[in-house]
XYZ file of C-alpha atoms in Angstrom:
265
model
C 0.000 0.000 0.000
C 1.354 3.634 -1.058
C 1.672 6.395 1.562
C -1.501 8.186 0.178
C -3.188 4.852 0.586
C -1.894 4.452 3.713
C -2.931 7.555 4.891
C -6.637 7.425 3.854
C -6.568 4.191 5.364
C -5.250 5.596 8.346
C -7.745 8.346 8.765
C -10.462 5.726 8.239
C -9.884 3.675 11.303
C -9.548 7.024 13.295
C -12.394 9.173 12.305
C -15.315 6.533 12.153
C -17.841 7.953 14.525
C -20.512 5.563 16.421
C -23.836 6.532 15.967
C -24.451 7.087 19.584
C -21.471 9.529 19.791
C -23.171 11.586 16.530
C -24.281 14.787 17.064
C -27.617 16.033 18.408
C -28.387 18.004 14.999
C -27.150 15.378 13.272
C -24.198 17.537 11.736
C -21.147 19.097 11.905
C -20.982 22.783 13.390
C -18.945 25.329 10.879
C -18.186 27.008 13.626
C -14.366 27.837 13.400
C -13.784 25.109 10.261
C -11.274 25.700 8.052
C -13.292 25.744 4.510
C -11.028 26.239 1.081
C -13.207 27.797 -1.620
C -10.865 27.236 -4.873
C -12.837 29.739 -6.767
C -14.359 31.195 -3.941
C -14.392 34.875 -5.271
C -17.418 35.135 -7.220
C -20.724 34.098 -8.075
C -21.457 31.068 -6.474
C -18.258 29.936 -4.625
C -18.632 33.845 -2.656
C -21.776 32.831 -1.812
C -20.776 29.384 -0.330
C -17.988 31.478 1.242
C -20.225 34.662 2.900
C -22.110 31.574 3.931
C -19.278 29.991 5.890
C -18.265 32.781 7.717
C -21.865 33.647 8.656
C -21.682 30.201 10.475
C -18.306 30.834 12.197
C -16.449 29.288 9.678
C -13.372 30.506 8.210
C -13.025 30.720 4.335
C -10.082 30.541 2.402
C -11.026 31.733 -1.035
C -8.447 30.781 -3.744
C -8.313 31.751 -7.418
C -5.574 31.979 -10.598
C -6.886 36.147 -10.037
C -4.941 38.552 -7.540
C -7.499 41.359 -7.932
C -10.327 38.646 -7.702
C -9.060 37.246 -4.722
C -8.784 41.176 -2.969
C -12.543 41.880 -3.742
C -13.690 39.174 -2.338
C -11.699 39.633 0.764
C -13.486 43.149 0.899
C -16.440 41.511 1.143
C -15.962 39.269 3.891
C -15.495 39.141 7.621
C -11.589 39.716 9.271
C -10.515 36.707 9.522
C -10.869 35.035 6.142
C -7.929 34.600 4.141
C -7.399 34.410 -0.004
C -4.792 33.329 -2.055
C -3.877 32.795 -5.484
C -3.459 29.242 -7.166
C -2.961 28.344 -10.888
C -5.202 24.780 -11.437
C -3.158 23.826 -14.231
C 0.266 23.605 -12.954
C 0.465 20.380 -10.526
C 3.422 22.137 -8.968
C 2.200 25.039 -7.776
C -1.179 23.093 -6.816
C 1.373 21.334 -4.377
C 2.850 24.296 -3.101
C -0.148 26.182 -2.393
C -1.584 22.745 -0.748
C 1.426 23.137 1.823
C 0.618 27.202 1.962
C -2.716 26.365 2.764
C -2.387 23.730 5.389
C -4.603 21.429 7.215
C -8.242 22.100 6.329
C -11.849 20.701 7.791
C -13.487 21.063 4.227
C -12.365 21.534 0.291
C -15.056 22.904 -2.141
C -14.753 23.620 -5.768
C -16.354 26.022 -7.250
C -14.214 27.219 -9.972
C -15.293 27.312 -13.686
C -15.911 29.537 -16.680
C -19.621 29.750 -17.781
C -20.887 26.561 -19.831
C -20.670 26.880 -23.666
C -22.935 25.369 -26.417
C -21.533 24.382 -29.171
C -22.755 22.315 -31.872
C -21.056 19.157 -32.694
C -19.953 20.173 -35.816
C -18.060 23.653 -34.120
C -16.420 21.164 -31.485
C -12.605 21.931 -31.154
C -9.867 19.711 -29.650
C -9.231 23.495 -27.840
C -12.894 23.839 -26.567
C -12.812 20.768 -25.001
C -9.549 20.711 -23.338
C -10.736 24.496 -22.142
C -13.435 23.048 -20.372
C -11.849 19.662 -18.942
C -8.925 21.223 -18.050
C -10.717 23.413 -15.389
C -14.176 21.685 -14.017
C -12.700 18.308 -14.909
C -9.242 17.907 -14.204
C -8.881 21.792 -11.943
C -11.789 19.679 -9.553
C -9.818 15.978 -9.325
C -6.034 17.595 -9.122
C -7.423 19.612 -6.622
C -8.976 16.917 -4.619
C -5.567 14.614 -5.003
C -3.415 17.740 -3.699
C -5.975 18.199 -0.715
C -7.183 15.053 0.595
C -4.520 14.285 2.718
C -4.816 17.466 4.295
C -8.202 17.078 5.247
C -8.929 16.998 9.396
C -10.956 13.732 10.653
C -14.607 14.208 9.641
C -14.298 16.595 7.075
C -15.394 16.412 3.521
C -15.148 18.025 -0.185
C -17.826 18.931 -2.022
C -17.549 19.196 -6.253
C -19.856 21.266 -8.866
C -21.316 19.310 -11.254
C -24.407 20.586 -13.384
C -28.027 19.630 -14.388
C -26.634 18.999 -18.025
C -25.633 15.713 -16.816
C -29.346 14.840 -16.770
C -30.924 17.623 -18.987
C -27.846 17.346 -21.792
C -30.079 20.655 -23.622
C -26.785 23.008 -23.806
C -25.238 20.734 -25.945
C -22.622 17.359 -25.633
C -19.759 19.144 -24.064
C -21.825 20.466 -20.841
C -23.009 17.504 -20.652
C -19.887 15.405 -20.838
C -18.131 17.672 -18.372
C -20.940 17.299 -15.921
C -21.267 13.711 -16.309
C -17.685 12.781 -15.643
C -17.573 15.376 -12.250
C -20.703 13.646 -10.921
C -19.186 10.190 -11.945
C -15.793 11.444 -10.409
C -17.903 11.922 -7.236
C -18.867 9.094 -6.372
C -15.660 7.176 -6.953
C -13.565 9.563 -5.201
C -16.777 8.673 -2.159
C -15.417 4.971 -2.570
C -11.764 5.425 -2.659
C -11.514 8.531 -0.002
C -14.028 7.073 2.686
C -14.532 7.609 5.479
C -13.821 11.164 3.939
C -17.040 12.616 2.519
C -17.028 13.423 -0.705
C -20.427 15.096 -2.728
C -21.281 17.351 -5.336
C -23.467 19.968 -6.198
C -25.285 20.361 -9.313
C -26.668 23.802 -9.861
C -29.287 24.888 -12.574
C -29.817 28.797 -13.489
C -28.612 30.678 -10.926
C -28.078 34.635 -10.986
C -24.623 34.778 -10.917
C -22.241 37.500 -12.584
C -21.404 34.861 -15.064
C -24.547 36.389 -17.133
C -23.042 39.703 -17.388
C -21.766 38.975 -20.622
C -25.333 39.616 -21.812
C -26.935 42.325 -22.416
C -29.591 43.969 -19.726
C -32.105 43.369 -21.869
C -31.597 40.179 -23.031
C -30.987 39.070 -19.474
C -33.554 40.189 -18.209
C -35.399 38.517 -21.179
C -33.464 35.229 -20.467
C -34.725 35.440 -16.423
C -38.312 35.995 -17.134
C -38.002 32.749 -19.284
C -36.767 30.867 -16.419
C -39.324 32.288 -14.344
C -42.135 31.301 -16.441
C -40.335 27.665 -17.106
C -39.268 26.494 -14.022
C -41.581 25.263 -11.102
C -40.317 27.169 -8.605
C -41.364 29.843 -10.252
C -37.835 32.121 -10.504
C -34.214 32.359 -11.480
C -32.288 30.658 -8.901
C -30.088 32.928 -6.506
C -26.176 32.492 -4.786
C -28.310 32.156 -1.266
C -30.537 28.914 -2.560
C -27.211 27.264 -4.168
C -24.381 28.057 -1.040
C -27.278 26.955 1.032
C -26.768 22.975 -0.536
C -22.663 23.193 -0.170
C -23.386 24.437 3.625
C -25.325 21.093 4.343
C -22.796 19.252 2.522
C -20.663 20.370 4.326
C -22.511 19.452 7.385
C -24.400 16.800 7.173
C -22.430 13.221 8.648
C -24.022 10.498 6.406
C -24.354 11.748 2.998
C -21.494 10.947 0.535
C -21.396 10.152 -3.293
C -24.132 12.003 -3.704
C -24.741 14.782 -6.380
C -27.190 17.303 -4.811
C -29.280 19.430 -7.405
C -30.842 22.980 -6.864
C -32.446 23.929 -10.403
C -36.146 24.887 -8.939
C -37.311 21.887 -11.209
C -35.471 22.248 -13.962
C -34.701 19.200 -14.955
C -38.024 17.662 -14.280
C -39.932 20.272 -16.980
């Protein structure tokens, strides 16, 4: 058995917990958790962060963006820390793992805003674009962090509804199925470590700015009018699921979506 092996094995004769000695609420308390948000400093990851902190937590928000990473510090409580991290260069993922240091919880939030594309406008470019970040960015981020992940704690992935609704096209939907399949192997392999996913549908998140006010606000009353909960999603309803990931004690492999119906209309 390798030392990574060894060391997950390790951790899971240590950190099983007995029923009887399980919490009251039946969860883990955020209160003074160390919780890395690798691209915590916008949209939704900001809201999972804001989140943490309300709870006591403290958030580490991490992205490949200097200026990113100082406006979301601006926005949250003394106490939180950011840092910079570049997902594609397994070196300086291993540096900043050791930067970092031990943590209670690792979620990934990072990730450029889904493209369509028709088959036939496919590139070898677009696709390693999107891999390389919500695919690969999400696993080489897991491998650099598990180890340094305190008894009890877990990671929690973003996936997407296209892995069940593939309407934006085969690459969304290819990149969503393999993080949500990713999940629950990395459940299997890392346990007693939890490990879960969130898959979020239309949220308002600045990832829309591209568009133009009126055409947003076009795209939003379509959602409204489609969806059965009746709205656009917002950052609150999504950090809300990576909060009780985070947790909840039981739960693991398990790909949690918040799409207000989406993907059953």
């Amino acid at each position: 058995m390798g030392p990574y092996r060894q060391g997950i094995a390790e951790r899971r004769k240590e950190s099983w917990t007995s029923p009887d000695t399980a919490t009251d609420s039946g969860g883990m308390n955020l209160k003074n958790a160390r919780v890395l948000l690798v691209g915590g400093t916008s949209g939704i990851g900001l809201g999972v962060a804001t989140a943490v902190a309300e709870r006591g937590g403290v958030p580490i928000v991490a992205s490949r963006n200097q200026a990113s990473v100082d406006r979301a510090l601006g926005t949250l409580p003394d106490g939180a820390r950011g840092l910079t991290v570049d997902l594609t260069d397994p070196a300086a993922l291993a540096g900043f793992a050791a930067q970092v240091g031990p943590i209670e919880h690792l979620v990934f939030t990072a990730g450029e805003e889904l493209q369509m594309y028709p088959l036939a406008d496919i590139t070898a470019e677009a696709i390693g674009d999107l891999f390389g970040t919500r695919f690969a960015g999400q696993l080489l981020s897991v491998r650099a962090f598990a180890p340094r992940i305190t008894a009890g704690g877990s990671i929690t992935l973003t996936s997407g509804t296209a892995a069940d609704k593939p309407d934006l096209g085969v690459l969304p939907a290819a990149v969503c199925g393999a993080v949500s399949a990713m999940t629950r192997a990395l459940a299997v392999e890392l346990a007693p470590l939890r490990v879960n996913a969130v898959a979020p549908g239309p949220i308002d998140t600045p990832l829309w700015s591209a568009l133009a006010p009126e055409g947003r606000d076009a795209l939003y009353a379509q959602y409204a009018q489609q969806l059965p909960a009746g709205r656009m999603g917002a950052v609150t309803d999504t950090a809300l699921a990576y909060t009780y990931l985070m947790e909840q004690e039981f739960g693991t492999g398990q790909v949690l979506t918040v799409d207000g119906g989406g993907t059953l209309v």
